[in-house]
Coordinates of C-alpha atoms in Angstrom, one line a residue:
M94 CA 57.6 -56.4 104.4
N95 CA 60.0 -57.5 101.7
G96 CA 63.1 -57.8 103.9
R97 CA 65.1 -54.9 102.4
I98 CA 66.8 -52.4 104.6
Y99 CA 64.3 -49.5 105.0
P100 CA 65.6 -46.6 107.1
G101 CA 62.3 -44.7 106.8
R102 CA 60.6 -47.3 109.0
K103 CA 62.9 -46.7 112.0
F104 CA 62.6 -42.9 112.1
R105 CA 58.8 -43.0 111.5
L106 CA 58.3 -45.4 114.4
K107 CA 60.5 -43.4 116.8
S108 CA 58.9 -40.1 115.9
S109 CA 55.4 -41.5 116.2
S110 CA 56.1 -42.8 119.7
S111 CA 57.4 -39.4 120.9
I112 CA 54.5 -37.5 119.2
H113 CA 51.9 -39.9 120.9
R114 CA 53.6 -39.3 124.3
I115 CA 53.4 -35.5 123.8
Y116 CA 49.7 -35.8 123.0
Q117 CA 49.0 -37.9 126.1
A118 CA 51.0 -35.6 128.4
S119 CA 49.1 -32.6 127.1
L120 CA 45.8 -34.4 127.5
S121 CA 46.5 -35.1 131.1
G122 CA 47.7 -31.4 131.7
N123 CA 51.3 -32.3 132.5
I124 CA 52.9 -29.2 130.8
K125 CA 56.4 -29.9 132.3
K126 CA 56.5 -33.3 130.7
V127 CA 55.2 -31.9 127.4
H128 CA 58.0 -29.4 127.2
R129 CA 60.6 -32.0 128.1
L130 CA 59.4 -34.4 125.3
Q131 CA 59.2 -31.5 122.8
R132 CA 62.9 -30.7 123.5
L133 CA 63.8 -34.4 123.0
L134 CA 61.8 -34.6 119.7
T135 CA 63.3 -31.5 118.1
K136 CA 66.8 -32.9 118.8
S137 CA 66.0 -36.3 117.4
W138 CA 67.7 -37.3 114.1
Y139 CA 64.6 -39.3 113.1
A140 CA 62.3 -36.3 113.6
K141 CA 64.6 -34.2 111.5
C142 CA 64.5 -36.8 108.7
L143 CA 60.7 -36.7 108.8
A144 CA 60.6 -32.9 108.7
V145 CA 63.0 -32.7 105.8
R146 CA 61.2 -35.3 103.8
R147 CA 57.9 -33.5 104.2
V148 CA 59.1 -30.2 102.8
T149 CA 61.5 -31.5 100.1
Q150 CA 59.7 -34.6 98.9
E151 CA 56.0 -34.7 99.9
N152 CA 55.0 -31.0 99.9
Q153 CA 53.4 -29.6 96.7
G154 CA 55.6 -26.5 97.0
K155 CA 58.9 -28.5 97.1
K156 CA 59.9 -26.9 93.8
T157 CA 59.1 -23.3 94.9
A158 CA 62.2 -21.3 95.9
G159 CA 62.5 -18.7 98.7
V160 CA 64.7 -15.6 98.5
D161 CA 67.9 -17.7 98.4
G162 CA 66.7 -19.5 95.2
I163 CA 67.2 -23.0 96.6
K164 CA 64.7 -25.7 95.5
S165 CA 64.4 -29.3 94.5
L166 CA 67.1 -30.7 96.7
T167 CA 69.0 -33.9 95.7
P168 CA 69.2 -36.8 98.2
I169 CA 72.7 -35.8 99.2
Q170 CA 71.6 -32.2 99.9
R171 CA 68.6 -33.5 101.9
I172 CA 70.8 -35.7 104.2
N173 CA 73.2 -32.8 104.7
M174 CA 70.2 -30.6 105.7
V175 CA 69.2 -33.3 108.2
N176 CA 72.6 -33.4 109.8
T177 CA 72.8 -29.6 110.2
L178 CA 69.1 -28.9 111.1
E179 CA 68.4 -27.2 114.4
I180 CA 65.7 -25.0 116.0
K181 CA 66.7 -21.5 115.0
A182 CA 65.5 -19.0 112.4
S183 CA 67.7 -18.1 109.4
R184 CA 66.5 -14.5 109.6
L185 CA 66.1 -14.4 105.8
P186 CA 62.8 -12.7 104.8
T187 CA 60.0 -14.5 103.0
R188 CA 59.3 -14.1 99.2
R189 CA 56.0 -12.5 98.5
V190 CA 54.0 -14.2 95.7
W191 CA 50.5 -13.1 94.7
I192 CA 48.0 -15.7 93.6
P193 CA 44.4 -15.1 92.3
K194 CA 41.5 -16.0 94.5
P195 CA 39.2 -18.5 92.8
G196 CA 36.4 -16.8 90.9
K197 CA 37.4 -13.3 92.1
D198 CA 39.5 -10.4 90.8
E199 CA 41.3 -10.1 94.1
K200 CA 44.7 -11.7 94.8
R201 CA 45.9 -13.5 97.9
P202 CA 49.5 -12.9 99.2
L203 CA 51.7 -15.9 99.9
G204 CA 54.9 -15.7 101.9
I205 CA 57.4 -18.4 100.8
P206 CA 60.2 -19.0 103.4
V207 CA 63.6 -20.4 102.3
M208 CA 63.9 -24.2 102.3
R209 CA 65.8 -24.5 105.6
D210 CA 63.2 -22.4 107.4
R211 CA 60.5 -24.6 106.0
A212 CA 62.3 -27.7 107.3
T213 CA 62.8 -26.1 110.7
Q214 CA 59.1 -25.1 110.8
A215 CA 58.1 -28.6 109.9
L216 CA 60.2 -29.9 112.8
L217 CA 58.8 -27.4 115.2
K218 CA 55.3 -28.3 114.0
L219 CA 55.9 -31.9 114.8
A220 CA 56.5 -30.9 118.4
L221 CA 53.8 -28.3 118.9
E222 CA 50.9 -29.9 117.0
P223 CA 50.3 -32.9 119.3
E224 CA 50.2 -30.6 122.3
W225 CA 47.6 -28.4 120.7
E226 CA 45.5 -31.2 119.2
A227 CA 44.8 -32.3 122.8
K228 CA 43.6 -28.7 123.6
F229 CA 41.7 -27.6 120.5
E230 CA 38.0 -27.2 120.6
P231 CA 35.9 -30.1 119.2
N232 CA 34.1 -28.0 116.5
S233 CA 37.3 -26.6 115.0
Y234 CA 38.0 -28.3 111.6
G235 CA 40.3 -26.2 109.5
F236 CA 44.0 -27.2 109.0
R237 CA 43.9 -30.0 111.4
P238 CA 45.1 -33.6 110.8
G239 CA 42.3 -36.0 110.2
R240 CA 39.6 -33.3 109.8
S241 CA 38.2 -31.7 106.6
T242 CA 35.6 -29.3 105.2
H243 CA 33.1 -32.2 105.0
D244 CA 33.3 -32.8 108.7
A245 CA 32.4 -29.2 109.4
V246 CA 29.4 -29.4 106.9
V247 CA 28.1 -32.7 108.5
A248 CA 28.4 -31.0 112.0
I249 CA 26.2 -28.2 110.8
H250 CA 23.7 -30.6 109.2
T251 CA 23.4 -32.5 112.5
A252 CA 22.8 -29.3 114.4
I253 CA 19.9 -28.1 112.3
C254 CA 18.3 -31.3 110.9
Q255 CA 15.9 -31.6 113.8
K256 CA 15.3 -28.0 114.7
A257 CA 15.4 -24.9 112.4
K258 CA 17.7 -22.2 113.8
Y259 CA 19.0 -18.8 113.2
V260 CA 22.5 -18.7 111.7
L261 CA 25.3 -16.1 112.0
D262 CA 27.5 -16.8 108.9
A263 CA 30.7 -14.9 109.6
D264 CA 34.1 -14.4 108.1
I265 CA 37.2 -12.8 109.7
A266 CA 38.6 -10.0 107.6
K267 CA 42.3 -10.6 106.6
C268 CA 42.8 -13.1 109.4
F269 CA 46.3 -14.3 108.5
D270 CA 47.5 -10.7 107.7
K271 CA 46.2 -9.0 110.9
I272 CA 46.8 -11.3 113.9
K273 CA 48.6 -9.5 116.7
H274 CA 52.0 -11.0 117.3
Q275 CA 52.2 -10.4 121.0
K276 CA 48.8 -12.0 121.7
L277 CA 49.7 -15.0 119.5
L278 CA 53.0 -15.5 121.4
E279 CA 51.3 -15.3 124.8
G280 CA 48.7 -17.9 123.7
L281 CA 51.5 -20.3 122.7
N282 CA 52.5 -20.8 126.3
T283 CA 55.7 -22.5 125.3
F284 CA 59.3 -22.3 126.5
P285 CA 61.6 -19.4 125.5
T286 CA 63.5 -21.1 122.7
F287 CA 60.4 -22.0 120.7
K288 CA 58.8 -18.6 121.3
R289 CA 62.0 -16.7 120.2
V290 CA 62.3 -18.7 117.0
I291 CA 58.6 -18.2 116.1
R292 CA 58.9 -14.5 116.9
D293 CA 61.9 -14.3 114.5
W294 CA 59.9 -15.9 111.7
L295 CA 57.0 -13.5 112.2
K296 CA 59.3 -10.4 112.2
T297 CA 61.7 -11.3 109.4
G298 CA 59.9 -9.2 106.8
V299 CA 58.9 -9.9 103.3
I300 CA 60.4 -9.1 99.9
D301 CA 57.9 -8.0 97.3
Q302 CA 59.1 -7.0 93.8
G303 CA 62.7 -6.5 95.1
K304 CA 61.7 -4.3 98.1
L305 CA 61.9 -5.3 101.8
F306 CA 58.7 -4.6 103.8
P307 CA 58.5 -5.1 107.6
T308 CA 55.9 -7.5 109.1
E309 CA 54.6 -6.0 112.3
E310 CA 51.4 -8.2 112.3
G311 CA 50.0 -11.4 110.8
T312 CA 51.4 -14.8 109.9
P313 CA 52.7 -15.4 106.4
Q314 CA 50.4 -17.6 104.3
G315 CA 52.7 -20.2 102.7
G316 CA 54.7 -21.1 105.8
V317 CA 54.5 -24.7 107.0
I318 CA 53.6 -23.7 110.6
S319 CA 51.3 -20.7 109.7
P320 CA 48.0 -22.7 109.7
L321 CA 48.8 -24.1 113.1
L322 CA 49.7 -20.6 114.5
A323 CA 46.4 -19.2 113.1
N324 CA 44.4 -22.0 114.8
I325 CA 46.3 -21.3 118.1
A326 CA 45.5 -17.6 117.8
L327 CA 41.7 -18.3 117.3
H328 CA 41.6 -21.0 119.9
G329 CA 39.1 -20.1 122.6
L330 CA 36.4 -18.4 120.5
E331 CA 34.0 -21.3 120.7
T332 CA 34.5 -21.6 124.5
K333 CA 34.1 -17.8 125.0
I334 CA 30.7 -17.8 123.2
T335 CA 29.2 -20.9 124.7
N336 CA 30.2 -20.0 128.3
A337 CA 28.1 -16.8 128.0
F338 CA 24.9 -18.8 127.9
P339 CA 23.1 -21.2 130.3
T340 CA 23.1 -24.9 129.5
T341 CA 19.3 -25.1 129.5
I342 CA 16.4 -22.7 129.7
K343 CA 12.7 -23.3 130.6
I344 CA 10.2 -22.3 127.9
G345 CA 6.6 -23.0 129.0
D346 CA 6.6 -26.4 130.7
K347 CA 9.7 -27.8 128.9
W348 CA 13.4 -27.3 129.3
H349 CA 15.4 -26.6 126.1
S350 CA 19.1 -26.6 125.3
W351 CA 20.2 -23.0 125.1
K352 CA 23.9 -23.0 124.4
P353 CA 24.8 -21.8 120.8
Q354 CA 26.8 -24.1 118.6
V355 CA 29.9 -22.7 117.0
I356 CA 31.5 -24.5 114.1
R357 CA 34.7 -23.0 112.7
Y358 CA 36.9 -23.8 109.7
A359 CA 40.0 -21.7 109.8
D360 CA 38.8 -18.0 109.6
D361 CA 35.2 -18.9 108.5
F362 CA 32.7 -19.8 111.2
V363 CA 29.0 -20.2 111.8
I364 CA 27.0 -19.8 115.0
L365 CA 23.6 -21.6 115.4
H366 CA 20.9 -20.7 117.9
P367 CA 17.1 -20.9 117.9
D368 CA 16.7 -17.3 119.2
R369 CA 17.7 -14.3 117.1
Q370 CA 18.4 -11.9 120.1
S371 CA 20.8 -14.5 121.5
L372 CA 22.5 -14.7 118.2
E373 CA 23.0 -10.9 118.1
K374 CA 24.6 -11.3 121.5
C375 CA 26.9 -14.0 120.1
K376 CA 28.0 -11.6 117.3
E377 CA 28.8 -8.9 119.9
I378 CA 30.9 -11.4 122.0
A379 CA 32.7 -12.6 118.9
S380 CA 33.5 -9.1 117.7
N381 CA 34.9 -8.1 121.2
W382 CA 37.0 -11.2 121.4
L383 CA 38.5 -10.8 118.0
A384 CA 39.2 -7.1 118.7
E385 CA 41.8 -8.3 121.2
L386 CA 43.7 -9.9 118.3
D387 CA 43.3 -6.8 116.2
L388 CA 40.8 -8.7 114.0
E389 CA 37.3 -7.9 113.0
L390 CA 34.4 -9.5 111.2
K391 CA 34.1 -8.8 107.4
P392 CA 30.8 -6.9 107.0
S393 CA 30.3 -8.0 103.4
K394 CA 30.5 -11.7 104.4
T395 CA 28.8 -11.6 107.8
R396 CA 25.0 -11.9 107.9
I397 CA 22.2 -13.4 110.0
T398 CA 19.7 -15.7 108.3
H399 CA 17.4 -18.6 109.2
T400 CA 17.7 -22.1 108.0
L401 CA 14.0 -22.5 107.1
N402 CA 12.1 -19.1 107.0
K403 CA 12.7 -15.8 105.3
I404 CA 13.6 -13.1 107.9
E405 CA 14.0 -10.3 105.4
E406 CA 12.5 -9.5 102.0
N407 CA 15.6 -10.2 99.9
N408 CA 17.2 -12.7 102.3
E409 CA 16.7 -16.3 101.2
P410 CA 16.6 -19.0 103.8
G411 CA 19.8 -21.0 104.3
F412 CA 23.4 -20.0 103.8
D413 CA 26.6 -20.9 101.9
F414 CA 29.5 -22.4 103.7
L415 CA 32.7 -23.9 102.3
G416 CA 31.2 -24.2 98.8
F417 CA 28.0 -25.9 100.0
N418 CA 24.4 -24.4 100.3
I419 CA 22.8 -25.6 103.6
R420 CA 19.1 -25.1 103.9
S421 CA 15.9 -26.6 105.3
Y422 CA 12.9 -27.0 103.0
P423 CA 9.3 -27.3 104.2
V424 CA 7.5 -30.5 103.1
G425 CA 3.8 -31.4 102.9
K426 CA 1.9 -33.2 105.6
N427 CA 1.7 -36.4 103.6
N428 CA 5.5 -36.3 103.0
C429 CA 6.6 -35.0 106.4
G430 CA 10.3 -34.7 107.0
K431 CA 11.7 -37.2 109.5
N432 CA 15.0 -37.2 111.4
N433 CA 15.7 -40.1 113.7
G434 CA 12.0 -40.9 113.7
I435 CA 10.9 -37.4 114.8
K436 CA 8.5 -35.6 112.5
T437 CA 9.9 -32.1 111.8
G438 CA 7.8 -30.7 108.9
F439 CA 10.9 -29.9 107.0
K440 CA 13.9 -31.5 105.3
T441 CA 17.5 -30.3 105.6
L442 CA 19.5 -30.7 102.4
V443 CA 23.2 -29.8 101.6
K444 CA 23.7 -29.0 98.0
P445 CA 26.6 -27.4 95.9
A446 CA 26.4 -23.6 96.2
K447 CA 25.0 -22.0 93.0
E448 CA 28.0 -19.7 92.6
K449 CA 30.4 -22.8 92.7
V450 CA 28.3 -24.6 90.1
K451 CA 28.6 -21.5 87.8
T452 CA 32.3 -21.2 88.4
H453 CA 32.8 -24.9 87.6
Y454 CA 30.9 -24.6 84.3
R455 CA 32.7 -21.5 83.3
K456 CA 36.0 -23.3 83.9
M457 CA 35.0 -26.2 81.7
A458 CA 33.7 -23.9 79.0
A459 CA 36.9 -21.9 79.0
K460 CA 38.9 -25.1 78.7
I461 CA 36.8 -26.2 75.7
N462 CA 37.2 -22.9 73.9
Q463 CA 40.9 -23.1 74.6
C464 CA 41.2 -26.6 73.1
R465 CA 39.3 -26.0 69.9
P466 CA 42.4 -26.8 67.8
A467 CA 43.2 -29.9 69.9
T468 CA 42.1 -33.5 69.2
Q469 CA 39.3 -35.2 71.0
D470 CA 41.7 -37.2 73.2
E471 CA 43.6 -34.1 74.2
L472 CA 40.4 -32.3 75.1
I473 CA 39.2 -35.2 77.2
M474 CA 42.6 -35.4 79.1
Q475 CA 42.2 -31.7 79.9
L476 CA 38.7 -32.0 81.2
I477 CA 39.1 -35.2 83.2
P478 CA 40.9 -33.7 86.2
I479 CA 38.5 -30.7 86.3
I480 CA 35.4 -32.9 86.4
T481 CA 36.8 -35.6 88.7
G482 CA 38.1 -33.2 91.3
W483 CA 34.9 -31.2 91.5
C484 CA 32.6 -34.3 91.6
N485 CA 34.8 -35.9 94.3
Y486 CA 34.4 -32.8 96.5
Y487 CA 30.6 -32.5 96.1
S488 CA 29.7 -36.3 95.9
T489 CA 29.0 -36.2 99.7
A490 CA 26.1 -33.8 99.2
C491 CA 22.6 -33.9 97.5
S492 CA 24.2 -33.3 94.2
K493 CA 22.5 -35.7 91.8
E494 CA 20.2 -33.0 90.2
T495 CA 23.2 -30.6 89.9
F496 CA 25.3 -33.3 88.2
V497 CA 22.6 -34.1 85.7
E498 CA 22.1 -30.4 84.9
L499 CA 25.9 -29.9 84.4
D500 CA 26.0 -33.0 82.0
H501 CA 23.3 -31.4 79.9
K502 CA 25.0 -28.1 79.7
L503 CA 28.4 -29.7 79.0
F504 CA 26.9 -31.8 76.1
W505 CA 25.7 -28.7 74.3
K506 CA 28.9 -26.8 75.0
L507 CA 30.9 -29.7 73.5
F508 CA 28.5 -30.0 70.6
R509 CA 28.1 -26.3 69.7
G510 CA 31.3 -24.8 71.1
W511 CA 33.8 -27.5 70.0
A512 CA 32.5 -30.1 67.5
K513 CA 30.4 -27.8 65.4
F514 CA 33.1 -25.2 65.4
R515 CA 35.5 -27.8 64.0
H516 CA 33.0 -29.0 61.3
P517 CA 30.8 -26.1 60.5
K518 CA 29.5 -27.6 57.2
K519 CA 28.7 -31.1 58.6
S520 CA 25.3 -32.1 59.9
G521 CA 24.5 -32.7 63.6
K522 CA 24.0 -36.4 62.9
W523 CA 27.4 -36.8 61.3
I524 CA 29.1 -34.9 64.3
A525 CA 27.2 -37.1 66.8
R526 CA 28.3 -40.3 65.1
K527 CA 31.9 -39.1 65.0
Y528 CA 32.4 -37.8 68.5
W529 CA 29.7 -39.6 70.6
H530 CA 29.0 -43.3 71.0
I531 CA 26.6 -45.3 73.1
Q532 CA 28.2 -47.4 75.9
K533 CA 26.5 -50.5 77.2
H534 CA 23.6 -49.7 79.6
K535 CA 24.5 -45.9 79.3
N536 CA 23.5 -42.9 77.2
W537 CA 25.6 -41.0 74.7
T538 CA 29.2 -40.7 75.8
F539 CA 31.8 -38.2 74.5
G540 CA 34.8 -40.2 73.5
N541 CA 36.0 -43.3 71.6
D542 CA 36.6 -47.0 72.3
I543 CA 39.8 -46.2 74.2
L544 CA 39.2 -42.9 76.1
V545 CA 35.8 -41.4 77.3
L546 CA 34.9 -38.3 79.2
P547 CA 33.5 -39.1 82.6
K548 CA 30.0 -37.8 83.3
H549 CA 29.1 -35.9 86.5
S550 CA 26.0 -38.1 87.0
N551 CA 28.1 -41.3 87.0
F552 CA 29.7 -40.3 90.3
K553 CA 28.2 -42.1 93.2
I554 CA 26.7 -40.0 96.0
T555 CA 28.3 -41.2 99.3
R556 CA 27.5 -39.7 102.7
H557 CA 30.5 -38.5 104.7
I558 CA 30.8 -39.8 108.3
K559 CA 32.0 -37.0 110.6
V560 CA 35.1 -37.6 112.7
K561 CA 34.3 -38.7 116.3
G562 CA 34.3 -35.8 118.8
N563 CA 37.8 -35.0 120.0
S564 CA 39.5 -37.9 118.1
S565 CA 43.0 -37.2 116.8
P566 CA 45.5 -39.1 114.7
Y567 CA 47.9 -38.7 117.7
D568 CA 45.6 -40.7 120.1
G569 CA 47.0 -44.0 119.0
N570 CA 43.7 -45.5 117.8
W571 CA 45.1 -46.9 114.6
T572 CA 42.1 -49.2 114.0
Y573 CA 39.8 -46.2 113.7
W574 CA 42.1 -44.0 111.7
S575 CA 43.3 -46.7 109.3
K576 CA 39.6 -47.6 108.5
R577 CA 38.7 -43.9 108.1
R578 CA 41.6 -43.2 105.7
G579 CA 39.9 -45.3 103.0
E580 CA 36.6 -43.4 103.4
Y581 CA 37.7 -39.8 102.8
P582 CA 35.9 -38.0 100.0
G583 CA 37.9 -38.2 96.7
I584 CA 39.7 -41.4 97.6
S585 CA 39.6 -43.6 94.5
K586 CA 38.1 -47.1 94.5
K587 CA 41.5 -48.7 93.9
V588 CA 43.0 -47.0 97.0
T589 CA 39.9 -47.9 99.1
I590 CA 40.0 -51.6 98.2
T591 CA 43.8 -51.9 98.5
L592 CA 43.8 -50.1 101.9
K593 CA 41.1 -52.5 103.2
K594 CA 43.0 -55.5 101.9
Q595 CA 46.3 -54.2 103.5
K596 CA 44.4 -53.3 106.8
G597 CA 45.5 -49.6 106.5
K598 CA 49.2 -50.3 106.2
C599 CA 51.8 -49.5 103.6
A600 CA 52.7 -52.6 101.5
E601 CA 56.4 -51.4 101.4
C602 CA 57.3 -50.2 104.9
G603 CA 54.5 -51.9 106.9
L604 CA 53.5 -48.7 108.7
N605 CA 50.0 -47.4 109.1
F606 CA 48.9 -44.5 106.9
Y607 CA 48.6 -41.2 108.7
P608 CA 45.5 -39.1 107.6
D609 CA 47.7 -36.6 105.8
D610 CA 50.0 -39.1 104.2
L611 CA 50.2 -39.1 100.4
I612 CA 49.2 -42.5 99.0
E613 CA 50.1 -43.9 95.6
I614 CA 49.2 -47.1 93.8
H615 CA 52.1 -49.4 92.8
H616 CA 51.8 -52.0 90.1
K617 CA 53.7 -55.1 91.1
N618 CA 54.6 -56.3 87.6
G619 CA 55.4 -52.8 86.4
N620 CA 52.6 -52.8 83.8
H621 CA 50.5 -49.7 84.4
R622 CA 47.8 -51.0 82.2
D623 CA 47.3 -54.1 84.3
N624 CA 44.8 -52.8 86.9
R625 CA 43.8 -56.2 88.3
L626 CA 43.4 -55.9 92.1
D627 CA 45.9 -58.6 92.8
N628 CA 48.5 -56.5 90.9
L629 CA 47.9 -53.3 92.9
V630 CA 49.2 -52.3 96.3
A631 CA 48.9 -49.0 98.2
V632 CA 52.2 -47.4 99.3
H633 CA 53.5 -44.0 100.6
L634 CA 54.8 -41.6 98.0
H635 CA 58.3 -41.8 99.4
C636 CA 58.1 -45.6 99.5
H637 CA 57.1 -45.6 95.9
D638 CA 60.3 -43.6 95.1
Q639 CA 62.2 -46.2 97.2
I640 CA 60.8 -49.0 95.1
H641 CA 61.6 -47.6 91.7
G642 CA 65.0 -46.2 92.8
G643 CA 66.9 -44.3 90.1
K644 CA 68.2 -40.9 90.9
G645 CA 65.6 -40.4 93.6
N646 CA 67.0 -43.2 95.7
L647 CA 69.4 -42.1 98.4
S648 CA 71.3 -45.3 98.8
T649 CA 71.9 -45.4 95.0
Q650 CA 73.4 -41.9 95.0
L651 CA 75.5 -42.6 98.2
S652 CA 77.0 -45.7 96.7
T653 CA 77.6 -44.0 93.3
N654 CA 79.3 -41.1 95.2
D655 CA 81.5 -43.6 97.1
N656 CA 82.5 -45.5 94.0
G657 CA 83.2 -42.2 92.2

């Protein structure tokens, strides 16, 4: 701590204490205490500050306006919103925005609430999320703090690495758009004020191309609280399926575990079981349970397959889930697959899905074609975020061969589609000398002495460690969560090292980093080219704004306003 007055520290500490108490009360089943603490939290000035900060400073959509046109609030406007914020809906409809689905011709509808509704939803989410984090099923991973797609994939790998199983790979058709409001509100099991406000948000309607349309079903994608409401609506699916089966069953002289394993990420889920007839029963149970919410399985994305063997002529073993291909491969007797010392005769691998690899290459190729008039440095700056983001996501899988193949294709695309296009009369040797050079201990690299294009194959493969059971960021185990924060896929080496050095705490405010906090690297001497480790510290995004001050600093604007 540097001794300066830091108001954010106080409201973060007070809010964290109340949230932890709500989680503990819900865990012990004391609903009366949960509701009392939730009322106190939503009236807390500190919680209101935290809610406003999240939607106006930290959220990526902070510059997206609702139907009232308000966006990008100044510090004075933010503090005024805090002082007037209360749990009630504005009754203004959401603004419909259509965004394309990645790699598809379809478009996904987003409902953008007005800024005040977003802040109110963030405040209500602060109160409801700890209660439900204590209730949610252990194999639910989507839109939950401290959990990710990689946790879901590791859970599947663990379930099938020792025994090949049948898989029901399912997707719920238009989940966010079709959820029955009455069933959702009944499942909330909260007191009337919260229920009434949530009902108002669900029923406000949507404005699309200047016309108002009613919303009789579904939760608007784009709302702060919508992912939580969708998880609440789908809560119970795993329990319903597993309770329909005995714990163990006797086959021959041995007892075997017979309960299916259900792993869900938002509206995508897989069910694993060694018996196909039992899996058909699971599919029927899931369909009947979803029908109560006016939902159904999407036929085009729902299929039964096996992790090791073909069960139909055109049905390959394995399946795609969350961008990964998960499959077991038979191995020879001299190279017998082993898991925990047990010989299995197969090896389970998680690789990038073929369709995702094609989509990634097409994206790079399109960017290269688009940047033909650009300089080499400009092209590299355009490609770096595409390559880095994709490799960070897939660096937890068996991706080395895929990375090498992509580097080979990218080289020829850069050579023929960009360099040769710019210099059609020059020889290949001249082009190679101009745009490629050999780095020490490395092969040809596209770039110059200052800026180089990162290779896919240079990204290190690091196995992801799944979150422990029912662990939650609200359980107060900061030793575990602070250490885990530096191990997330995609976290840069600078952030990992500085987090370890700072013991998981922000260098500015001294508070532990939450799993969903935005972290930035601050250079102590102000020189952004000086990347020595003793010059770098990890800080919250809002703490970084506090350090640099300027027009983003609330205290500076308040003092300017008073002097004026």
